[in-house]
Amino acid sequence: MNVSGEREFAASRDQVWRVLNDPASMAKTMPGVESFDVHDDKRWTANVKIPLGLGGLKMKVDMEKLEEREPE
C-alpha cells in the first residue's frame, strides 16, 4: 500500500518532523499498536490490533522511508 496526500496538524513543522522520524513517537500516534519493532533508521514494523466485533483483526504494518527532506 502506498499512502500519500496532505494533512495539516496543530503542531509546528519541527514537532511533526521529529515525530515522523522517531519510531517510538510515531507508534504512540497510531491506534491499536501492540508492539513496534525498529529494523534500522529507515524501516520499522507496527503490530496492530483493530477492534472488530468479537475478536479483532491483527495486522503487521511495515513502514519504510523512501524519501526524506528537511522542513523548509
Rosetta silent file (secondary structure, phi, psi, omega in degrees, C-alpha in Angstrom):
SEQUENCE: MNVSGEREFAASRDQVWRVLNDPASMAKTMPGVESFDVHDDKRWTANVKIPLGLGGLKMKVDMEKLEEREPE
SCORE:     score description
SCORE:     0.000 S_00000001
   1 L     0.000  136.705  176.104    0.000    0.000    0.000 S_00000001
   2 L  -112.176  117.142  179.570    1.285    3.458   -0.830 S_00000001
   3 L  -102.728  126.987  179.007   -0.099    6.171    1.429 S_00000001
   4 L  -146.290  169.063  178.973    0.211    9.728    0.189 S_00000001
   5 L   137.032 -166.740 -179.238   -1.529   13.067    0.471 S_00000001
   6 L  -125.522  148.894  178.678   -1.558   16.140    2.630 S_00000001
   7 L  -150.358  138.353  177.051   -2.583   16.667    6.233 S_00000001
   8 L  -104.008  139.308 -178.721   -2.476   19.711    8.499 S_00000001
   9 L  -122.057  150.981  175.245   -1.576   19.365   12.183 S_00000001
  10 L   -85.185   59.166 -178.981   -1.962   21.698   15.139 S_00000001
  11 L  -154.373  160.478  178.654    1.798   21.499   15.703 S_00000001
  12 L   -73.519  159.856  177.441    4.910   23.150   14.378 S_00000001
  13 H   -57.788  -40.272 -179.676    6.742   21.654   11.409 S_00000001
  14 H   -62.464  -40.648  179.069    9.666   20.814   13.684 S_00000001
  15 H   -64.743  -45.798  179.415    7.404   18.864   16.064 S_00000001
  16 H   -62.767  -43.449  179.140    5.800   16.909   13.218 S_00000001
  17 H   -58.626  -44.431 -179.876    9.229   16.232   11.669 S_00000001
  18 H   -62.310  -42.914 -179.775   10.562   14.868   14.981 S_00000001
  19 H   -65.776  -44.583 -179.323    7.575   12.507   15.391 S_00000001
  20 H   -63.331  -24.156 -178.054    7.778   11.246   11.811 S_00000001
  21 L  -104.164    7.370  177.370   11.471   10.456   12.287 S_00000001
  22 L  -122.914  103.664 -176.066   11.170    8.819   15.717 S_00000001
  23 H   -54.289  -38.358 -179.772    9.586    5.352   15.518 S_00000001
  24 H   -64.484  -41.691  177.113    8.668    5.302   19.238 S_00000001
  25 H   -67.706  -40.116  179.211    6.833    8.630   18.923 S_00000001
  26 H   -60.750  -41.609 -179.218    5.207    7.511   15.689 S_00000001
  27 H   -60.928  -34.220 -179.683    3.884    4.353   17.381 S_00000001
  28 H   -68.589  -21.049 -179.350    2.145    6.489   20.021 S_00000001
  29 H   -87.662  -12.274 -175.496    0.131    8.262   17.306 S_00000001
  30 L   -97.527  124.342  179.080   -1.210    5.041   15.775 S_00000001
  31 L   -70.052  143.129  174.596   -4.326    3.487   17.340 S_00000001
  32 L    80.475    8.298 -178.810   -4.200   -0.190   18.282 S_00000001
  33 E   -71.493  122.241  177.233   -0.408   -0.591   18.257 S_00000001
  34 E   -95.071  -33.988  175.682    0.539   -3.575   20.421 S_00000001
  35 E  -155.147  162.058 -175.206    4.259   -3.548   19.629 S_00000001
  36 E  -142.250  121.471 -177.786    6.692   -1.675   17.430 S_00000001
  37 E  -113.128  125.769  178.260    9.926   -3.110   16.018 S_00000001
  38 E   -97.610  122.710  179.981   12.694   -0.884   14.647 S_00000001
  39 L   -91.830  -43.606  173.919   14.830   -2.588   11.996 S_00000001
  40 L  -163.090 -169.049 -174.096   17.032    0.395   11.109 S_00000001
  41 L   -73.176   -6.632  179.708   16.681    4.180   10.651 S_00000001
  42 L  -119.232   -9.739 -176.511   14.504    3.755    7.538 S_00000001
  43 E  -134.225  134.459  173.744   12.410    0.637    8.277 S_00000001
  44 E  -150.686  164.050 -176.411   10.119   -0.354   11.145 S_00000001
  45 E  -129.443  133.029  174.628    7.117   -2.597   11.772 S_00000001
  46 E  -108.580  130.063  173.387    3.968   -1.951   13.806 S_00000001
  47 E   -99.995  115.329 -168.435    1.934   -4.883   15.109 S_00000001
  48 E  -119.615  143.245  171.914   -1.616   -3.564   15.323 S_00000001
  49 E  -119.308  118.534 -179.552   -4.904   -4.934   16.647 S_00000001
  50 E   -99.983  119.286 -178.569   -8.011   -3.364   15.148 S_00000001
  51 L   -69.215  119.257  177.857  -11.116   -3.948   17.278 S_00000001
  52 L  -136.691  111.196  175.289  -13.796   -5.597   15.140 S_00000001
  53 L    56.715 -125.670 -172.505  -16.775   -7.286   16.754 S_00000001
  54 L   -79.892  -25.701 -173.873  -15.882  -10.232   18.974 S_00000001
  55 L  -125.349  -57.968 -176.030  -12.174  -10.571   18.402 S_00000001
  56 L   115.930  161.707 -178.746  -10.414   -8.024   16.337 S_00000001
  57 E  -111.154  124.681  176.644   -8.113   -8.074   13.378 S_00000001
  58 E   -97.263  133.802 -179.425   -4.356   -8.332   13.892 S_00000001
  59 E  -133.698  152.794  171.363   -2.167   -6.743   11.258 S_00000001
  60 E  -113.148  122.273 -178.427    1.531   -6.204   10.708 S_00000001
  61 E  -111.836  111.913  177.990    2.277   -2.833    9.113 S_00000001
  62 E   -91.125  130.821  179.433    5.746   -2.499    7.582 S_00000001
  63 E  -119.819  142.097  177.920    6.965    1.065    7.088 S_00000001
  64 E  -142.754  129.229  175.629    9.870    2.275    5.028 S_00000001
  65 L   -81.091  117.960  179.935   11.098    5.822    4.477 S_00000001
  66 L   -96.750  -34.936 -179.783   11.767    6.204    0.780 S_00000001
  67 L  -133.200  153.257  178.656   12.382    9.944    0.631 S_00000001
  68 L  -148.249  130.319  178.693   13.379   12.488    3.206 S_00000001
  69 L  -141.120  124.815  179.578   13.503   16.252    3.021 S_00000001
  70 L   -56.630  150.049  176.270   14.121   18.596    5.948 S_00000001
  71 L   -58.184  143.105 -179.693   11.324   21.079    6.763 S_00000001
  72 L  -104.734    0.000    0.000   11.560   24.293    4.750 S_00000001
